[in-house]
């Protein structure tokens, strides 16, 4: 079989966002996808933490801000096309120091963020923090209110993207890609569990599963999986903001009184088991932030694997094979970065020089120099 145009391996938020943007440009797109229980995009908290996640200058920082601003536009586009909501909610984020010891670390981040844009954040003491969120623990010593770090519902975003790419005419092949065939430095075919497909250009967007796939090309991809677990609860004590601690735990208020509690972090683990100790840690962290959650109802728990690279930056661009591009390694921020990645990466694939330039800091080649 012959796949015309662009073949994308991986139907996570990256593969689908790229496919969506290419299809809008009337390109032919085939998506190879096999469901995996640890798909990161289905496990995510949905935070658009463009400022929250940065503590120091990074080439990713301006891109993250741009992506955050693009999300409501994509949400509207997806709604117009599919009639599906992705719950883009303007629930701003409060980053809290849960003890006095955590205050210096928070202050450092505040100084960095203020040096970039002082108008978009506020420093609050404990009392001011509880004025915004009355159910927070008395021991919360200080916080940074980040006005525009809003959120979406990651699973709804995925459902809407799948629907959109289907409506725009993508060919979906529900099968796992196991290997590539190549002639010199050009990929000629991909092999799935059942079939051999001739391809023109292939994009690998397989998240934390990329290392295994690329090993069939003897390409060493310096990435590893970081497993994370979450719990969903329902609480009649309301929360209006996302609350995020300096050690990476969070409460994200969702629709219908639900609060998403996240997330554990286990480097080099990629199993799909939600452990008792993981849930215990999440619940005790959650109650240390908001004691009233002791009466909340547990609704669900799950886990996923984040794709992390050796230097913490994603890999977006060319590979040593002339018709194979890579888009992976978005670690903790793939939902946030999906909007801009879909745009920039599709422009890059269509030969846009500015997009190529903007993706320069994220080249795979940086690991071989
Ligand atoms: P994935 O979502 O993992 O998708 C890859 C897909 O490729 C999978 O569906 C897999 O089935 C498919 N695949 C793999 N190999 C093959 C193959 N050989 N053939 C065919 N298909 C294949 N980010 C945020 O911005 N905000 C958050 O609040 C947030 N919270 C998170 C919370 C948790 C617990 C986790 C785990 C992650 C979180 N993230 C968050 C990070 C974000 O989820 C990821 O960065 C992002 O989803 C990565 O998307 P992806 O498409 O690269 O990978
Ligand atoms: N960005 C939140 C997480 O990865 O858990």
Tab-separated table of C-alpha atoms and ligand atoms in Angstrom:
chain	number	residue	atom	x	y	z
A	1	UNK	CA	0.000	0.000	0.000
A	2	UNK	CA	1.125	3.574	-0.716
A	3	UNK	CA	0.583	6.479	1.734
A	4	UNK	CA	0.534	9.770	-0.175
A	5	UNK	CA	1.655	13.025	1.468
A	6	UNK	CA	2.569	12.983	5.157
A	7	UNK	CA	2.469	9.859	7.331
A	8	UNK	CA	2.351	10.568	11.053
A	9	UNK	CA	3.189	7.846	13.564
A	10	UNK	CA	1.430	8.464	16.904
A	11	UNK	CA	-2.034	9.775	17.675
A	12	UNK	CA	-1.168	11.673	20.847
A	13	UNK	CA	-1.675	15.422	21.116
A	14	UNK	CA	1.450	16.109	19.030
A	15	UNK	CA	0.651	13.794	16.119
A	16	UNK	CA	-2.958	14.988	16.019
A	17	UNK	CA	-2.114	18.708	16.264
A	18	UNK	CA	0.333	18.412	13.369
A	19	UNK	CA	-2.162	16.361	11.357
A	20	UNK	CA	-4.914	18.917	12.040
A	21	UNK	CA	-2.822	21.848	10.805
A	22	UNK	CA	-1.613	19.952	7.701
A	23	UNK	CA	-5.174	18.945	6.823
A	24	UNK	CA	-6.287	22.581	7.105
A	25	UNK	CA	-3.660	23.286	4.406
A	26	UNK	CA	-5.300	20.644	2.163
A	27	UNK	CA	-2.431	18.168	2.633
A	28	UNK	CA	-2.903	14.404	2.474
A	29	UNK	CA	-2.300	12.842	5.893
A	30	UNK	CA	-2.166	9.260	7.163
A	31	UNK	CA	-2.040	8.631	10.913
A	32	UNK	CA	-0.642	5.339	12.212
A	33	UNK	CA	-1.870	4.810	15.704
A	34	UNK	CA	-2.132	2.084	18.271
A	35	UNK	CA	-3.806	2.849	21.590
A	36	UNK	CA	-1.496	2.503	24.597
A	37	UNK	CA	-2.735	2.600	28.181
A	38	UNK	CA	0.004	5.064	29.163
A	39	UNK	CA	-0.538	7.659	26.405
A	40	UNK	CA	0.547	10.899	28.099
A	41	UNK	CA	-2.022	13.085	26.362
A	42	UNK	CA	-4.890	11.146	27.939
A	43	UNK	CA	-3.344	11.392	31.417
A	44	UNK	CA	-2.572	15.111	31.500
A	45	UNK	CA	-3.862	17.713	33.926
A	46	UNK	CA	-4.541	20.106	31.044
A	47	UNK	CA	-2.711	23.040	32.650
A	48	UNK	CA	-1.430	25.696	30.267
A	49	UNK	CA	1.450	26.569	32.607
A	50	UNK	CA	3.439	28.806	30.277
A	51	UNK	CA	4.866	30.807	33.188
A	52	UNK	CA	4.434	28.289	35.994
A	53	UNK	CA	6.802	25.783	34.428
A	54	UNK	CA	9.712	28.191	33.812
A	55	UNK	CA	12.335	29.267	36.353
A	56	UNK	CA	15.087	30.550	34.044
A	57	UNK	CA	15.526	31.753	30.446
A	58	UNK	CA	14.798	29.012	27.887
A	59	UNK	CA	14.263	28.984	24.103
A	60	UNK	CA	10.955	27.276	24.928
A	61	UNK	CA	9.631	30.141	27.050
A	62	UNK	CA	8.439	32.519	24.264
A	63	UNK	CA	6.985	29.553	22.389
A	64	UNK	CA	5.094	28.442	25.508
A	65	UNK	CA	3.592	31.923	25.935
A	66	UNK	CA	2.543	31.975	22.287
A	67	UNK	CA	1.001	28.526	22.571
A	68	UNK	CA	-0.966	29.502	25.674
A	69	UNK	CA	-2.452	32.444	23.756
A	70	UNK	CA	-3.327	30.198	20.820
A	71	UNK	CA	-5.349	27.677	22.847
A	72	UNK	CA	-8.645	29.616	22.968
A	73	UNK	CA	-8.375	30.120	19.201
A	74	UNK	CA	-7.902	26.375	18.626
A	75	UNK	CA	-10.714	25.629	21.101
A	76	UNK	CA	-13.085	27.821	19.069
A	77	UNK	CA	-11.917	26.363	15.736
A	78	UNK	CA	-12.420	22.815	17.020
A	79	UNK	CA	-15.848	23.713	18.335
A	80	UNK	CA	-16.886	25.300	15.019
A	81	UNK	CA	-15.748	22.201	13.153
A	82	UNK	CA	-16.851	19.408	15.494
A	83	UNK	CA	-19.330	20.956	17.978
A	84	UNK	CA	-17.121	19.498	20.736
A	85	UNK	CA	-16.024	21.594	23.746
A	86	UNK	CA	-12.522	21.178	25.165
A	87	UNK	CA	-13.295	23.172	28.345
A	88	UNK	CA	-10.725	25.941	27.882
A	89	UNK	CA	-11.279	27.605	31.262
A	90	UNK	CA	-9.773	30.918	32.468
A	91	UNK	CA	-9.024	29.525	35.940
A	92	UNK	CA	-5.708	31.260	36.676
A	93	UNK	CA	-2.930	29.507	38.579
A	94	UNK	CA	-1.633	30.091	42.100
A	95	UNK	CA	1.806	28.665	42.798
A	96	UNK	CA	2.107	28.083	46.527
A	97	UNK	CA	4.892	27.609	49.054
A	98	UNK	CA	3.348	25.087	51.454
A	99	UNK	CA	5.922	25.968	54.161
A	100	UNK	CA	8.381	28.780	55.043
A	101	UNK	CA	11.249	26.594	53.739
A	102	UNK	CA	9.749	26.659	50.234
A	103	UNK	CA	9.506	30.470	50.119
A	104	UNK	CA	13.060	31.246	48.832
A	105	UNK	CA	12.605	28.870	45.855
A	106	UNK	CA	9.275	30.502	45.029
A	107	UNK	CA	10.783	33.977	45.396
A	108	UNK	CA	13.527	33.065	42.885
A	109	UNK	CA	10.950	31.990	40.337
A	110	UNK	CA	8.920	35.136	41.029
A	111	UNK	CA	12.000	37.299	40.296
A	112	UNK	CA	12.627	35.471	37.025
A	113	UNK	CA	8.995	35.772	35.908
A	114	UNK	CA	8.820	39.422	36.986
A	115	UNK	CA	11.971	40.174	34.960
A	116	UNK	CA	10.056	38.955	31.868
A	117	UNK	CA	6.665	40.545	32.580
A	118	UNK	CA	5.905	41.998	35.998
A	119	UNK	CA	2.305	42.870	35.133
A	120	UNK	CA	1.144	39.268	34.681
A	121	UNK	CA	1.951	37.989	38.196
A	122	UNK	CA	1.495	39.021	41.849
A	123	UNK	CA	3.350	38.032	44.990
A	124	UNK	CA	0.871	37.191	47.785
A	125	UNK	CA	1.463	36.421	51.458
A	126	UNK	CA	-0.405	33.545	53.124
A	127	UNK	CA	-3.380	35.645	54.139
A	128	UNK	CA	-3.753	37.226	50.699
A	129	UNK	CA	-3.568	33.748	49.172
A	130	UNK	CA	-6.423	32.525	51.383
A	131	UNK	CA	-8.469	35.567	50.409
A	132	UNK	CA	-8.422	34.190	46.853
A	133	UNK	CA	-8.914	30.564	47.954
A	134	UNK	CA	-10.466	30.319	51.453
A	135	UNK	CA	-10.102	26.520	51.754
A	136	UNK	CA	-6.296	26.500	51.458
A	137	UNK	CA	-4.216	25.327	54.437
A	138	UNK	CA	-3.221	27.899	57.108
A	139	UNK	CA	0.419	26.943	56.685
A	140	UNK	CA	0.617	28.117	53.106
A	141	UNK	CA	3.240	30.805	53.575
A	142	UNK	CA	3.169	32.689	50.261
A	143	UNK	CA	2.223	32.338	46.632
A	144	UNK	CA	2.605	33.715	43.135
A	145	UNK	CA	-0.652	34.397	41.329
A	146	UNK	CA	-0.070	33.807	37.603
A	147	UNK	CA	-2.963	35.566	35.934
A	148	UNK	CA	-3.076	33.804	32.562
A	149	UNK	CA	-1.934	30.216	33.127
A	150	UNK	CA	-5.348	28.784	32.296
A	151	UNK	CA	-6.351	25.215	31.415
A	152	UNK	CA	-8.139	22.847	29.051
A	153	UNK	CA	-9.530	19.348	29.505
A	154	UNK	CA	-6.809	17.200	27.911
A	155	UNK	CA	-9.058	14.213	27.188
A	156	UNK	CA	-11.689	16.435	25.584
A	157	UNK	CA	-8.957	18.115	23.517
A	158	UNK	CA	-7.909	14.662	22.295
A	159	UNK	CA	-11.495	13.670	21.444
A	160	UNK	CA	-12.041	16.912	19.520
A	161	UNK	CA	-8.725	16.565	17.639
A	162	UNK	CA	-9.543	12.973	16.621
A	163	UNK	CA	-12.967	14.074	15.402
A	164	UNK	CA	-11.451	17.061	13.543
A	165	UNK	CA	-8.799	15.051	11.688
A	166	UNK	CA	-11.422	12.478	10.680
A	167	UNK	CA	-13.767	15.188	9.406
A	168	UNK	CA	-10.920	16.823	7.465
A	169	UNK	CA	-10.186	13.536	5.677
A	170	UNK	CA	-7.191	11.945	7.404
A	171	UNK	CA	-6.593	8.259	6.721
A	172	UNK	CA	-6.361	6.452	10.054
A	173	UNK	CA	-4.454	3.179	10.250
A	174	UNK	CA	-5.041	1.547	13.604
A	175	UNK	CA	-1.898	-0.495	13.812
A	176	UNK	CA	1.484	-0.294	15.491
A	177	UNK	CA	4.502	0.689	13.410
A	178	UNK	CA	7.254	-1.785	14.230
A	179	UNK	CA	10.051	-0.938	11.811
A	180	UNK	CA	11.248	1.174	8.888
A	181	UNK	CA	12.750	0.159	5.585
A	182	UNK	CA	15.225	2.557	4.012
A	183	UNK	CA	17.489	2.972	1.046
A	184	UNK	CA	20.634	4.814	2.085
A	185	UNK	CA	19.282	7.821	4.053
A	186	UNK	CA	15.719	7.758	2.719
A	187	UNK	CA	12.832	5.917	4.367
A	188	UNK	CA	10.945	3.912	1.751
A	189	UNK	CA	8.453	1.881	3.829
A	190	UNK	CA	7.064	1.422	7.301
A	191	UNK	CA	6.090	-1.983	8.596
A	192	UNK	CA	3.146	-2.450	10.925
A	193	UNK	CA	2.125	-5.690	12.621
A	194	UNK	CA	0.236	-6.691	9.456
A	195	UNK	CA	1.258	-4.620	6.443
A	196	UNK	CA	4.103	-2.885	4.602
A	197	UNK	CA	3.320	0.704	3.515
A	198	UNK	CA	5.305	2.811	1.030
A	199	UNK	CA	5.644	6.345	2.385
A	200	UNK	CA	6.679	9.782	1.112
A	201	UNK	CA	7.448	11.717	4.332
A	202	UNK	CA	7.105	10.296	7.835
A	203	UNK	CA	6.743	12.197	11.125
A	204	UNK	CA	7.538	10.310	14.319
A	205	UNK	CA	5.352	11.694	17.128
A	206	UNK	CA	5.317	8.742	19.469
A	207	UNK	CA	6.016	10.478	22.806
A	208	UNK	CA	7.833	8.356	25.363
A	209	UNK	CA	7.627	5.345	23.025
A	210	UNK	CA	10.014	6.939	20.510
A	211	UNK	CA	13.271	5.403	21.738
A	212	UNK	CA	12.039	1.864	21.086
A	213	UNK	CA	10.724	2.736	17.626
A	214	UNK	CA	13.878	4.542	16.476
A	215	UNK	CA	16.133	1.757	17.661
A	216	UNK	CA	14.996	-0.149	14.534
A	217	UNK	CA	16.871	2.552	12.554
A	218	UNK	CA	19.872	2.371	14.894
A	219	UNK	CA	19.070	5.989	15.898
A	220	UNK	CA	19.824	6.630	19.562
A	221	UNK	CA	17.175	8.992	20.886
A	222	UNK	CA	18.309	10.414	24.256
A	223	UNK	CA	14.918	10.250	25.955
A	224	UNK	CA	13.267	8.432	28.799
A	225	UNK	CA	9.790	7.934	30.220
A	226	UNK	CA	8.671	9.664	33.436
A	227	UNK	CA	5.560	7.984	34.758
A	228	UNK	CA	2.943	10.159	36.484
A	229	UNK	CA	-0.215	9.220	38.373
A	230	UNK	CA	-3.348	11.335	38.980
A	231	UNK	CA	-6.557	11.032	41.016
A	232	UNK	CA	-9.904	12.706	40.262
A	233	UNK	CA	-12.169	13.676	43.157
A	234	UNK	CA	-15.492	15.447	43.544
A	235	UNK	CA	-15.716	18.102	46.244
A	236	UNK	CA	-18.501	20.397	47.409
A	237	UNK	CA	-15.786	22.799	48.675
A	238	UNK	CA	-15.077	24.904	45.590
A	239	UNK	CA	-11.726	25.838	44.099
A	240	UNK	CA	-11.560	28.664	41.554
A	241	UNK	CA	-7.839	28.517	40.647
A	242	UNK	CA	-5.333	25.824	39.808
A	243	UNK	CA	-3.094	25.376	42.852
A	244	UNK	CA	0.469	24.235	42.139
A	245	UNK	CA	3.150	23.554	44.761
A	246	UNK	CA	6.871	24.264	44.460
A	247	UNK	CA	7.514	20.496	44.512
A	248	UNK	CA	5.300	19.844	41.469
A	249	UNK	CA	1.965	18.671	42.903
A	250	UNK	CA	-1.286	20.311	41.861
A	251	UNK	CA	-5.054	20.630	42.160
A	252	UNK	CA	-6.866	21.571	38.964
A	253	UNK	CA	-10.546	22.544	39.285
A	254	UNK	CA	-12.569	20.901	36.495
A	255	UNK	CA	-16.242	21.165	35.541
A	256	UNK	CA	-19.007	19.676	37.747
A	257	UNK	CA	-17.170	20.183	41.104
A	258	UNK	CA	-14.377	17.852	40.082
A	259	UNK	CA	-10.770	18.454	41.138
A	260	UNK	CA	-7.867	16.719	39.403
A	261	UNK	CA	-5.045	15.891	41.813
A	262	UNK	CA	-1.623	15.387	40.185
A	263	UNK	CA	0.919	14.099	39.814
A	264	UNK	CA	3.583	11.678	40.875
A	265	UNK	CA	6.835	11.511	38.974
A	266	UNK	CA	8.892	8.340	38.489
A	267	UNK	CA	11.784	8.667	36.023
A	268	UNK	CA	12.534	5.569	33.903
A	269	UNK	CA	9.185	3.926	34.718
A	270	UNK	CA	6.663	3.205	31.991
A	271	UNK	CA	4.234	0.667	33.414
A	272	UNK	CA	0.505	1.387	33.580
A	273	UNK	CA	-0.059	0.553	37.252
A	274	UNK	CA	-1.537	3.112	39.649
A	275	UNK	CA	0.053	2.162	42.972
A	276	UNK	CA	-1.318	2.454	46.512
A	277	UNK	CA	1.762	4.456	47.527
A	278	UNK	CA	1.289	6.825	44.587
A	279	UNK	CA	-2.351	7.474	45.455
A	280	UNK	CA	-1.469	7.843	49.141
A	281	UNK	CA	1.167	10.455	48.282
A	282	UNK	CA	-1.239	12.386	46.030
A	283	UNK	CA	-4.014	12.402	48.622
A	284	UNK	CA	-1.737	13.473	51.454
A	285	UNK	CA	-0.233	16.256	49.298
A	286	UNK	CA	-3.751	17.336	48.304
A	287	UNK	CA	-4.920	17.520	51.926
A	288	UNK	CA	-1.773	19.430	52.909
A	289	UNK	CA	-2.823	22.060	50.336
A	290	UNK	CA	-6.570	21.958	51.006
A	291	UNK	CA	-7.601	20.065	54.186
A	292	UNK	CA	-11.304	20.203	53.230
A	293	UNK	CA	-10.586	17.610	50.543
A	294	UNK	CA	-10.762	14.931	53.265
A	295	UNK	CA	-14.511	14.750	52.555
A	296	UNK	CA	-14.170	14.629	48.763
A	297	UNK	CA	-15.287	11.547	46.821
A	298	UNK	CA	-12.696	9.611	44.855
A	299	UNK	CA	-13.915	9.164	41.279
A	300	UNK	CA	-11.008	7.824	39.264
A	301	UNK	CA	-7.248	7.320	39.041
A	302	UNK	CA	-4.878	6.773	36.115
A	303	UNK	CA	-1.315	7.201	34.919
A	304	UNK	CA	0.678	8.110	31.823
A	305	UNK	CA	4.282	8.460	30.715
A	306	UNK	CA	5.846	11.839	29.986
A	307	UNK	CA	8.486	11.949	27.243
A	308	UNK	CA	11.619	13.627	28.664
A	309	UNK	CA	14.828	14.344	26.765
A	310	UNK	CA	18.317	14.551	28.248
A	311	UNK	CA	18.366	18.373	28.195
A	312	UNK	CA	14.662	18.909	28.950
A	313	UNK	CA	13.888	20.492	25.564
A	314	UNK	CA	11.682	18.814	22.964
A	315	UNK	CA	13.013	17.373	19.714
A	316	UNK	CA	11.290	19.065	16.764
A	317	UNK	CA	12.674	18.923	13.239
A	318	UNK	CA	14.874	16.893	10.949
A	319	UNK	CA	16.526	13.521	11.553
A	320	UNK	CA	19.534	11.929	9.828
A	321	UNK	CA	16.987	10.455	7.335
A	322	UNK	CA	15.974	13.025	4.727
A	323	UNK	CA	12.253	12.235	4.788
A	324	UNK	CA	11.833	11.439	8.500
A	325	UNK	CA	11.030	14.261	10.955
A	326	UNK	CA	10.775	14.045	14.725
A	327	UNK	CA	8.340	15.726	17.102
A	328	UNK	CA	8.619	14.427	20.641
A	329	UNK	CA	10.032	15.093	24.129
A	330	UNK	CA	7.530	17.696	25.358
A	331	UNK	CA	7.829	16.239	28.866
A	332	UNK	CA	5.490	18.072	31.330
A	333	UNK	CA	4.140	20.599	28.843
A	334	UNK	CA	2.872	18.804	25.759
A	335	UNK	CA	-0.718	19.942	26.137
A	336	UNK	CA	0.391	23.552	26.575
A	337	UNK	CA	2.820	23.322	23.640
A	338	UNK	CA	0.524	21.387	21.286
A	339	UNK	CA	-1.171	24.463	19.811
A	340	UNK	CA	2.004	26.198	18.628
A	341	UNK	CA	3.754	22.911	17.781
A	342	UNK	CA	0.949	21.947	15.402
A	343	UNK	CA	1.283	25.283	13.621
A	344	UNK	CA	5.072	25.602	13.544
A	345	UNK	CA	5.748	21.961	12.696
A	346	UNK	CA	3.264	21.861	9.829
A	347	UNK	CA	4.728	25.095	8.421
A	348	UNK	CA	8.206	23.578	8.748
A	349	UNK	CA	7.080	20.424	6.886
A	350	UNK	CA	5.700	22.624	4.113
A	351	UNK	CA	9.076	24.331	3.687
A	352	UNK	CA	8.524	27.581	5.619
A	353	UNK	CA	11.937	29.101	6.405
A	354	UNK	CA	10.797	31.130	9.444
A	355	UNK	CA	9.290	28.033	11.063
A	356	UNK	CA	12.520	26.114	10.391
A	357	UNK	CA	14.500	28.894	12.046
A	358	UNK	CA	12.239	28.967	15.096
A	359	UNK	CA	12.624	25.210	15.532
A	360	UNK	CA	16.432	25.451	15.318
A	361	UNK	CA	17.051	25.157	19.129
A	362	UNK	CA	15.083	21.897	19.182
A	363	UNK	CA	16.965	19.964	16.495
A	364	UNK	CA	17.786	16.296	17.083
A	365	UNK	CA	21.296	17.075	15.770
A	366	UNK	CA	22.126	18.960	18.990
A	367	UNK	CA	22.718	15.589	20.658
A	368	UNK	CA	25.389	14.557	18.175
A	369	UNK	CA	27.483	17.750	18.300
B	1	LIG	P1	1.615	10.696	23.775
B	1	LIG	O1	0.462	11.432	24.263
B	1	LIG	O2	2.184	9.657	24.680
B	1	LIG	O3	1.185	10.049	22.406
B	1	LIG	C1	2.004	9.156	21.675
B	1	LIG	C2	1.068	8.200	20.971
B	1	LIG	O4	1.809	7.433	20.018
B	1	LIG	C3	0.424	7.198	21.931
B	1	LIG	O5	-0.970	7.298	21.858
B	1	LIG	C4	0.867	5.831	21.422
B	1	LIG	O6	-0.161	4.889	21.475
B	1	LIG	C5	1.258	6.115	19.974
B	1	LIG	N1	2.343	5.222	19.539
B	1	LIG	C6	3.507	4.995	20.192
B	1	LIG	N2	4.291	4.157	19.473
B	1	LIG	C7	3.578	3.849	18.349
B	1	LIG	C8	3.862	3.028	17.211
B	1	LIG	N3	5.024	2.372	17.096
B	1	LIG	N4	2.920	2.936	16.248
B	1	LIG	C9	1.742	3.615	16.350
B	1	LIG	N5	1.436	4.410	17.412
B	1	LIG	C10	2.338	4.521	18.381
B	1	LIG	N6	1.239	18.715	29.808
B	1	LIG	C11	0.695	19.956	29.907
B	1	LIG	O7	0.932	20.805	29.056
B	1	LIG	N7	-0.124	20.269	30.960
B	1	LIG	C12	-0.400	19.375	31.950
B	1	LIG	O8	-1.155	19.682	32.871
B	1	LIG	C13	0.174	18.100	31.887
B	1	LIG	N8	-0.066	17.194	32.857
B	1	LIG	C14	0.454	15.935	32.754
B	1	LIG	C15	0.149	14.999	33.751
B	1	LIG	C16	0.599	13.702	33.647
B	1	LIG	C17	0.269	12.707	34.711
B	1	LIG	C18	1.364	13.319	32.496
B	1	LIG	C19	1.840	11.899	32.347
B	1	LIG	C20	1.695	14.255	31.526
B	1	LIG	C21	1.256	15.568	31.642
B	1	LIG	N9	1.556	16.558	30.694
B	1	LIG	C22	1.003	17.794	30.772
B	1	LIG	C23	2.505	16.271	29.605
B	1	LIG	C24	1.788	15.929	28.298
B	1	LIG	O9	0.749	15.021	28.569
B	1	LIG	C25	2.771	15.322	27.290
B	1	LIG	O10	3.892	16.173	27.121
B	1	LIG	C26	2.099	15.141	25.923
B	1	LIG	O11	0.852	14.535	26.073
B	1	LIG	C27	2.975	14.307	24.996
B	1	LIG	O12	2.230	14.092	23.826
B	1	LIG	P2	2.756	13.131	22.682
B	1	LIG	O13	1.787	13.178	21.572
B	1	LIG	O14	4.191	13.451	22.383
B	1	LIG	O15	2.816	11.676	23.370
B	2	LIG	N1	2.570	19.309	33.795
B	2	LIG	C1	2.132	18.504	34.858
B	2	LIG	C2	2.685	17.145	34.874
B	2	LIG	O1	3.398	16.757	33.993
B	2	LIG	O2	2.404	16.432	35.810
